[in-house]
Amino acid sequence: MIRTEEMMLNVGPQHPSTHGVFRLVIKVDGETIVEATPVIGYLHRGTEKLAEDLQYTQIIPYTDRMDYISAMTNNYVLCHAVETMMGAELPDRAEYLRVLAMELGRVASHLVWFGTYLLDIGAVSPFLYAFREREMIINLLNELSGARLTFNYMRVGGVKWDAPDGWLEKVREFVPYMREQLKGYHDLVTGNEIFLNRVKGIGKYTKEEAIQYSLSGANLRCTGVEWDLRKHETYSVYDRFDFNVITREGGDAWSRYQCRMAEIEESLKIIEQAVEQIPDDGKYMGKVPRIIKAPKGEAFVRIESPRGEIGCYIASEGKKEPYRLKFRRPSFYNLQILPKLLKGENMANLITILGGVDIVLGEVDG
Amino acid sequence: MSDDKELEKKKAAEEARSKAEELKREKAEQEPPEEKVKNSKIAPDKEEDPSDEKESDKELAKKKAAAAAKAKAAALAKKKAKEQKETESGKKEDTDEESSKKKPVKEAAEADRKQKEQEAEPKDADTEEDKEKKKAAAAAKAKAAAKRKKEAAEGADGEDEKAKAVAAAKAKAAAARAKKKAADKGEEEEEKPSPNQPLLDKYVKVLKDHLGEDIFEDFYINRLSKHVPTLVAKRDTYHRIAEFLRFNDQLGFDYLSELHGTDFESHMEVYVHLFSFKNLQSLALKVKIDRDNPEIDSVVDLWQGANWPECEAYDLLGIRFRNHPDLKRILLGEDWVGHPMRKDYEPYDVEV
Amino acid sequence: MLGLAKGLKYTLKNLTKEKMTYQYPEEPIPMPDRFRGIQKFYPEKCIVCNQCANICPTDCIELTGKKHPDPEKKGKIIDTYDINFEICILCDLCTEVCPTEAIVMTNNFELAEYSRDELFKNLEWLDENDQNVRKENKA
Amino acid sequence: MTWIDSLLQSQPSWTNFAIFAGLGVTMLSITLGFVTFAILAERKVMGYMQLRHGPNRVGGRFGLLQSVADILKLLLKEDTRPKQADKTLFVLAPVIAYAPAFLVIAVIPFTEAFKFTDIGVGLLYYIAISGISTIGIVTAGWASNNKYALMGGMRAAAQMISYEIPLVMSVIGIILFTGSLNLVEIVQAQENIAFIFLQPIAFLIFLIAGTAELNRTPFDLPEAESELVAGYHVEYSGFRWAFFMLSEYVYLFALSALITVLFLGGWNAPIPGIGLNEIGLGAVWFTIKFIVIVFLFMWMRITFPRLRADQLMEFGWKVLLPIALANIFLSALIKELFF
């Protein structure tokens, strides 16, 4: 008789496919995973604790560093929470600039996901093609906000800067270009039989499981739940745009891939419309007091980040600083289902599944 | 175009709100002083100079009379709403100092007020509100707007110029509103005061019918948080309420959007934001727990998604969740000393 | 097989496309005017109001003022001004609050040093860092 | 009868030994030279396809000395060895992996004149020897005492055994056509038409199975950077690691040469009649065909994602092998009916 033994294997904290310092302790029987335990917290910086001693404006740069792939949505959720509490009204142009920045960020974020996902699956080139387009978006956002990743662009009551001269024109030109490139991606990847074999039917879960595990974003929509906070709990000026909520029925890695790729197109639609609709009055900051104080009380708002539902809870004592600030970090919630998905899969599928969840460790650890 | 609609909606909502406020305030004034304190505390606060306070106090009296006289003059009511808020917040500042040491929980106060509103409020106030609301919601644009405008113009007689401006030109009104809003916090929240009130009533009723009368510490609409109906459960009923919310066919709160704890120094609190994909409704469920012995039932058996958030709350605040399948210090590691999100946390460093 | 062939075609097409990379150290990367680089400090403009130090989210600015040497004039002038670039996150809030635009952003971003101590920049260094100042702040 | 033939058939002597030793060293340097520039070429092609420049600093605009610099660096690097590793095997593994890679080059006829041996079972020799490398890789995986390395080694073993079979099966058609295992004779049989046209299915199978043998994308599972970090050589550094790298590229050299010989007609001109082999154009034809194959390997690596382990096995046993067998049957039929 051959005696076999289960083997403990540490995937991470330093591993090319964990996209940061994430550790997965797996028990493998050969290459089949018997048990998987995620270990997180390596990137925990205590943002929420730090924020208790910071003014609202000072917290904004910290939010940049949570989900560093799409910092604009983080900026927004904090500002939105404070604005909701204050009842501040923003000039339209500020809202449009925010939407533009967020949607560009969403496209960039999905591009990073696309690139790194294919890198996980073993294809190197899509990563570089995706980063070519992402670089353009980053340059656009750099022109707008003065930084490439940690934008610190939004302020309570508006945005830091108006769009620079010619910026909107550049964004307008970017949309058709991006659409053209997307076709190329589909040529390169979407039809690729090897890729299809790698993702189809992998990491499957049902609608009920997705809801039960509090998944959000494309992880939820890939099971057929039509739920996008931009549409259904509309915020900012998203109700003025015509776009679809992308859903797929499969609930597997392939559906998630399709969802995200289609979401890029929807974001482009929004960008296109926003550039057309943006009012030309140059007013980008609402009337808010110089010292921002959220009224006493508490609020929880949630918006749609590229990774899912990002929320912000503020308990305020009516001071300059929040009494308690809590972010609902989508990656943190989305990662919970991982042990369940990994059971019985092999090493290669581990990477496909983990990559498909689209986590950002800065956000998981907060 | 949509702006106009919104504007109108808002205006209407405001009117309705102001009426409610007025009645409330009147009632509040007849109540014992603590109640007043509580009541005023809930009003959205803002920075205000004292001179304004006095002015508004004077106007308050005037307004009361006016309210009695023409209860239905919408424009007047609207104006009052603004001033009232000023008054209230002014009062708030007074009372705040006294009460801040006591640290009365704002939610509790608001809930009290809400309850009272529901129970003691004369019925016509509600219907009034509803009527106004319907007007707004249906956005019976031209007609409603015209009517309101007229009313506003009428009501503006003898009132200050701003009201006139509002009536005179929509554009100007918008500007004025924007301006006001910057200073006047809380107006936005009052856009839709009632849409969630029936929901809250429904939840409370259903829950009470099934689980008994004495299950809540509080329930109210959290106006700051996009009018989310908020239930404050008792420690021993928390899990039962959660279970009911989760599995009841009509409510069906199947999605746990957020769970976290907060240290309010006087007590700990667990905040759960639930969502029902069936009805597309949100609900906040809270429970206050003992700070010295923070322990509460876990809801992981109801929502798997609560697993890590509860671990996080345990890690950062030391709240122990009973029956949690794997309660661990998820972010900081098992050897960390203390719970950092507690307000009295002192960093512990072995090397120092 | 068709999908594979399509992919091969796509990569082959890109063989001759324009390259997207910069020859970085030789070719400087063009940064937009708003780019948040290392701060430039104008000691003569500073009124020692402390706002920058207060708004700094990471507390990396330390400054001291002294009395104006000219007894006729009121107010203070800057004595020392240090930014610790170990923890500075270049968030731009200090330049945003500065009432006299005494501290402004430049487009320079190269901060690599061999020692951490060298990341501690003082008033003189920040004063000399006067290249690529933002256009809107050009004196 | 070229001089090399006479040399091959002469009596053994010290002079002969010296000549062969000299030739061996020459071949080694040619191979190493190829490896050096194949790595550079791969990086360059990859760079250009990925909108980058690739190496462009060491040795001029095209980074001609980049690989040389890399090799020098590897030579100078500290040779680390895990404490718990099996020392003997750890040292031996790279040698076992590398030596066969160089051995197989002996049988490949580059041109009519430029060859080292002319043994009757050249093809068999190639396949038999190249299988030994697997042992080196498994040994490396085991000796490292690292779980990732072990998994990589196991994957390598499974993969190479599975793909060896379709690889051999696919060339049986050619053997049927030529009636010989001698590579020189196989090339000579293609004077009029290359076997790629007569045996297109065999060519595809050989190409796929060959890629798998080479551990190159899309079959780079033993290394699988994103899954197993670096697979069997995760614990190796310095020149020991370089040995694995070298053997990989030497195999690329050998396999591309073999494909050229088996399917593209070796030194024969692509179109019969313009050959002019007499004036040494054979080497040019060979090089061109060879480069095309190498480029094909690089191109595939740049474009494709990686297969999954179980899919790889399934593909090898359930797809490639039946097709290869069918191909043998088909070849036999064609041979019976038309030749």
CSV table of C-alpha atoms in Angstrom, one decimal, chain D residues 52-292:
chain,number,residue,atom,x,y,z
D,52,ARG,CA,8.6,47.6,-24.7
D,53,HIS,CA,12.1,47.8,-25.9
D,54,GLY,CA,13.5,44.9,-23.9
D,55,PRO,CA,17.1,44.9,-22.8
D,56,ASN,CA,18.7,48.1,-24.2
D,57,ARG,CA,21.4,49.2,-21.8
D,58,VAL,CA,24.3,46.7,-21.7
D,59,GLY,CA,26.1,46.5,-25.0
D,60,GLY,CA,24.5,49.2,-27.0
D,61,ARG,CA,21.1,50.1,-28.1
D,62,PHE,CA,20.1,46.5,-28.6
D,63,GLY,CA,21.5,45.3,-25.3
D,64,LEU,CA,23.7,42.8,-27.1
D,65,LEU,CA,25.7,42.0,-24.0
D,66,GLN,CA,22.8,41.7,-21.7
D,67,SER,CA,22.8,37.9,-21.5
D,68,VAL,CA,26.6,37.9,-21.1
D,69,ALA,CA,26.2,40.3,-18.2
D,70,ASP,CA,23.5,38.1,-16.7
D,71,ILE,CA,25.7,35.0,-16.9
D,72,LEU,CA,28.6,36.9,-15.3
D,73,LYS,CA,26.3,38.0,-12.6
D,74,LEU,CA,25.0,34.4,-12.0
D,75,LEU,CA,28.6,33.2,-11.8
D,76,LEU,CA,29.4,35.8,-9.2
D,77,LYS,CA,26.3,35.2,-7.2
D,78,GLU,CA,26.4,33.5,-3.8
D,79,ASP,CA,25.6,29.8,-4.1
D,80,THR,CA,22.9,29.3,-1.5
D,81,ARG,CA,21.7,25.9,-0.5
D,82,PRO,CA,18.9,25.2,1.9
D,83,LYS,CA,20.0,23.7,5.2
D,84,GLN,CA,17.6,20.8,5.0
D,85,ALA,CA,18.4,20.0,1.4
D,86,ASP,CA,19.9,16.7,0.3
D,87,LYS,CA,23.3,18.0,-0.5
D,88,THR,CA,24.5,15.4,-3.0
D,89,LEU,CA,21.3,15.4,-5.0
D,90,PHE,CA,21.0,19.1,-4.8
D,91,VAL,CA,24.4,19.5,-6.5
D,92,LEU,CA,23.8,16.6,-8.9
D,93,ALA,CA,20.4,17.7,-10.2
D,94,PRO,CA,21.5,20.6,-12.4
D,95,VAL,CA,24.1,18.4,-14.0
D,96,ILE,CA,21.7,15.6,-14.7
D,97,ALA,CA,19.3,18.2,-16.2
D,98,TYR,CA,21.9,19.8,-18.3
D,99,ALA,CA,24.2,17.0,-19.6
D,100,PRO,CA,21.5,15.2,-21.7
D,101,ALA,CA,20.5,18.5,-23.3
D,102,PHE,CA,24.0,18.8,-24.7
D,103,LEU,CA,24.2,15.1,-25.5
D,104,VAL,CA,21.3,15.2,-27.9
D,105,ILE,CA,22.9,17.8,-30.1
D,106,ALA,CA,25.5,15.2,-31.2
D,107,VAL,CA,23.0,13.4,-33.5
D,108,ILE,CA,21.6,16.4,-35.2
D,109,PRO,CA,22.8,16.9,-38.8
D,110,PHE,CA,23.0,20.6,-39.4
D,111,THR,CA,24.2,20.3,-43.0
D,112,GLU,CA,25.4,17.5,-45.1
D,113,ALA,CA,29.0,18.2,-43.9
D,114,PHE,CA,28.3,19.6,-40.4
D,115,LYS,CA,27.4,16.7,-38.2
D,116,PHE,CA,29.1,14.8,-35.5
D,117,THR,CA,27.7,11.4,-35.7
D,118,ASP,CA,25.7,9.4,-38.2
D,119,ILE,CA,24.2,6.7,-36.1
D,120,GLY,CA,21.4,4.6,-37.5
D,121,VAL,CA,19.0,5.2,-34.6
D,122,GLY,CA,19.6,8.9,-34.3
D,123,LEU,CA,16.0,9.8,-33.7
D,124,LEU,CA,15.6,7.1,-31.1
D,125,TYR,CA,18.8,8.3,-29.4
D,126,TYR,CA,17.5,11.8,-29.3
D,127,ILE,CA,14.2,10.8,-27.6
D,128,ALA,CA,15.9,8.4,-25.3
D,129,ILE,CA,18.5,10.8,-24.0
D,130,SER,CA,16.3,13.8,-23.7
D,131,GLY,CA,14.1,11.8,-21.4
D,132,ILE,CA,16.9,11.8,-18.8
D,133,SER,CA,16.5,15.5,-18.1
D,134,THR,CA,13.3,14.8,-16.4
D,135,ILE,CA,15.2,12.8,-13.8
D,136,GLY,CA,17.3,15.9,-13.1
D,137,ILE,CA,14.2,18.0,-12.7
D,138,VAL,CA,12.5,15.6,-10.3
D,139,THR,CA,15.8,15.2,-8.4
D,140,ALA,CA,16.0,19.0,-8.1
D,141,GLY,CA,12.4,19.1,-6.9
D,142,TRP,CA,13.1,16.5,-4.3
D,143,ALA,CA,16.5,17.6,-3.1
D,144,SER,CA,15.4,21.2,-2.5
D,145,ASN,CA,13.3,20.1,0.4
D,146,ASN,CA,10.7,22.6,-0.6
D,147,LYS,CA,7.1,21.9,-1.1
D,148,TYR,CA,6.7,24.1,-4.2
D,149,ALA,CA,9.8,22.5,-5.7
D,150,LEU,CA,8.4,19.1,-5.0
D,151,MET,CA,5.2,19.9,-6.7
D,152,GLY,CA,7.0,21.3,-9.6
D,153,GLY,CA,9.2,18.2,-9.9
D,154,MET,CA,6.1,16.0,-9.8
D,155,ARG,CA,4.4,18.0,-12.4
D,156,ALA,CA,7.5,17.8,-14.6
D,157,ALA,CA,7.7,14.1,-14.2
D,158,ALA,CA,4.0,13.6,-15.1
D,159,GLN,CA,4.1,16.0,-17.9
D,160,MET,CA,7.2,14.7,-19.6
D,161,ILE,CA,6.2,11.1,-19.4
D,162,SER,CA,2.8,11.9,-20.8
D,163,TYR,CA,4.1,14.0,-23.7
D,164,GLU,CA,7.0,11.8,-24.6
D,165,ILE,CA,4.5,9.3,-25.9
D,166,PRO,CA,2.6,11.5,-28.4
D,167,LEU,CA,6.0,12.9,-29.4
D,168,VAL,CA,7.3,9.6,-30.3
D,169,MET,CA,4.1,8.4,-31.9
D,170,SER,CA,3.9,11.5,-34.1
D,171,VAL,CA,7.3,10.8,-35.8
D,172,ILE,CA,6.4,7.2,-36.5
D,173,GLY,CA,4.7,8.4,-39.7
D,174,ILE,CA,7.9,9.9,-40.8
D,175,ILE,CA,9.8,6.7,-40.0
D,176,LEU,CA,7.2,4.8,-42.1
D,177,PHE,CA,7.8,7.1,-45.0
D,178,THR,CA,11.6,7.0,-44.9
D,179,GLY,CA,12.1,3.6,-43.5
D,180,SER,CA,14.9,4.8,-41.4
D,181,LEU,CA,15.6,6.3,-37.9
D,182,ASN,CA,18.7,7.9,-39.3
D,183,LEU,CA,18.3,11.7,-39.2
D,184,VAL,CA,20.5,12.2,-42.3
D,185,GLU,CA,18.4,9.8,-44.3
D,186,ILE,CA,15.2,11.5,-43.1
D,187,VAL,CA,16.5,14.8,-44.4
D,188,GLN,CA,17.6,13.3,-47.6
D,189,ALA,CA,14.1,11.8,-48.0
D,190,GLN,CA,12.7,15.4,-48.0
D,191,GLU,CA,14.7,16.6,-50.9
D,192,ASN,CA,11.5,17.1,-53.0
D,193,ILE,CA,8.9,17.8,-50.4
D,194,ALA,CA,9.2,18.5,-46.7
D,195,PHE,CA,7.4,16.2,-44.3
D,196,ILE,CA,5.4,19.1,-42.9
D,197,PHE,CA,3.2,18.9,-46.0
D,198,LEU,CA,3.0,15.1,-46.0
D,199,GLN,CA,2.6,14.9,-42.2
D,200,PRO,CA,0.8,18.1,-41.1
D,201,ILE,CA,-0.9,16.4,-38.2
D,202,ALA,CA,2.3,14.9,-37.1
D,203,PHE,CA,3.9,18.3,-37.2
D,204,LEU,CA,1.3,19.8,-35.0
D,205,ILE,CA,1.4,17.0,-32.5
D,206,PHE,CA,5.2,17.2,-32.5
D,207,LEU,CA,5.1,20.9,-32.0
D,208,ILE,CA,2.7,20.7,-29.1
D,209,ALA,CA,4.3,17.8,-27.5
D,210,GLY,CA,7.7,19.4,-28.1
D,211,THR,CA,6.6,22.6,-26.3
D,212,ALA,CA,5.5,20.5,-23.4
D,213,GLU,CA,8.8,18.7,-23.4
D,214,LEU,CA,10.5,22.1,-23.3
D,215,ASN,CA,8.4,23.3,-20.4
D,216,ARG,CA,7.5,26.4,-22.2
D,217,THR,CA,4.3,28.3,-22.1
D,218,PRO,CA,1.5,27.2,-22.4
D,219,PHE,CA,3.0,24.1,-20.8
D,220,ASP,CA,5.3,25.7,-18.3
D,221,LEU,CA,3.6,24.0,-15.4
D,222,PRO,CA,6.7,22.7,-13.6
D,223,GLU,CA,7.8,26.3,-13.2
D,224,ALA,CA,4.4,28.0,-13.2
D,225,GLU,CA,5.6,31.2,-11.7
D,226,SER,CA,2.2,32.4,-10.6
D,227,GLU,CA,1.3,29.1,-9.0
D,228,LEU,CA,4.5,27.4,-7.8
D,229,VAL,CA,6.6,30.5,-7.6
D,230,ALA,CA,9.3,28.9,-9.6
D,231,GLY,CA,8.6,25.2,-9.3
D,232,TYR,CA,11.5,22.8,-9.1
D,233,HIS,CA,14.3,25.4,-9.2
D,234,VAL,CA,12.8,27.7,-6.5
D,235,GLU,CA,15.7,27.0,-4.1
D,236,TYR,CA,18.5,27.3,-6.7
D,237,SER,CA,20.5,30.3,-7.2
D,238,GLY,CA,23.7,31.4,-9.0
D,239,PHE,CA,25.2,29.1,-11.5
D,240,ARG,CA,23.2,26.1,-10.4
D,241,TRP,CA,20.1,27.9,-11.4
D,242,ALA,CA,21.8,29.0,-14.6
D,243,PHE,CA,22.3,25.3,-15.5
D,244,PHE,CA,18.6,24.8,-15.5
D,245,MET,CA,18.1,27.9,-17.6
D,246,LEU,CA,20.8,26.7,-19.9
D,247,SER,CA,19.4,23.3,-20.3
D,248,GLU,CA,16.1,24.8,-21.1
D,249,TYR,CA,17.5,26.9,-23.9
D,250,VAL,CA,19.8,24.1,-25.2
D,251,TYR,CA,16.7,22.0,-25.5
D,252,LEU,CA,15.0,24.8,-27.3
D,253,PHE,CA,18.0,24.8,-29.7
D,254,ALA,CA,18.0,21.0,-30.0
D,255,LEU,CA,14.3,20.6,-30.5
D,256,SER,CA,14.1,23.4,-33.0
D,257,ALA,CA,16.9,21.8,-34.9
D,258,LEU,CA,15.1,18.5,-34.7
D,259,ILE,CA,11.9,19.9,-36.0
D,260,THR,CA,13.8,21.5,-38.8
D,261,VAL,CA,15.3,18.2,-39.6
D,262,LEU,CA,12.2,16.1,-39.3
D,263,PHE,CA,9.6,18.3,-40.8
D,264,LEU,CA,11.2,21.2,-42.6
D,265,GLY,CA,13.7,19.3,-44.7
D,266,GLY,CA,16.8,20.3,-42.9
D,267,TRP,CA,19.4,21.8,-45.2
D,268,ASN,CA,17.3,21.2,-48.3
D,269,ALA,CA,16.1,24.3,-50.1
D,270,PRO,CA,12.4,25.1,-49.5
D,271,ILE,CA,11.7,24.8,-53.2
D,272,PRO,CA,13.6,21.9,-54.9
D,273,GLY,CA,16.0,23.0,-57.5
D,274,ILE,CA,17.2,26.3,-56.0
D,275,GLY,CA,19.2,24.4,-53.5
D,276,LEU,CA,22.7,24.9,-54.6
D,277,ASN,CA,23.8,23.0,-51.6
D,278,GLU,CA,27.2,22.5,-53.2
D,279,ILE,CA,28.2,26.1,-52.4
D,280,GLY,CA,27.2,25.7,-48.8
D,281,LEU,CA,23.8,27.3,-49.0
D,282,GLY,CA,22.5,24.4,-47.0
D,283,ALA,CA,23.6,26.0,-43.7
D,284,VAL,CA,21.6,29.2,-44.7
D,285,TRP,CA,18.5,27.2,-45.4
D,286,PHE,CA,18.8,25.3,-42.2
D,287,THR,CA,19.4,28.5,-40.2
D,288,ILE,CA,16.4,30.2,-41.7
D,289,LYS,CA,14.1,27.3,-41.0
D,290,PHE,CA,15.6,26.9,-37.5
D,291,ILE,CA,15.0,30.6,-36.7
D,292,VAL,CA,11.4,30.4,-37.9
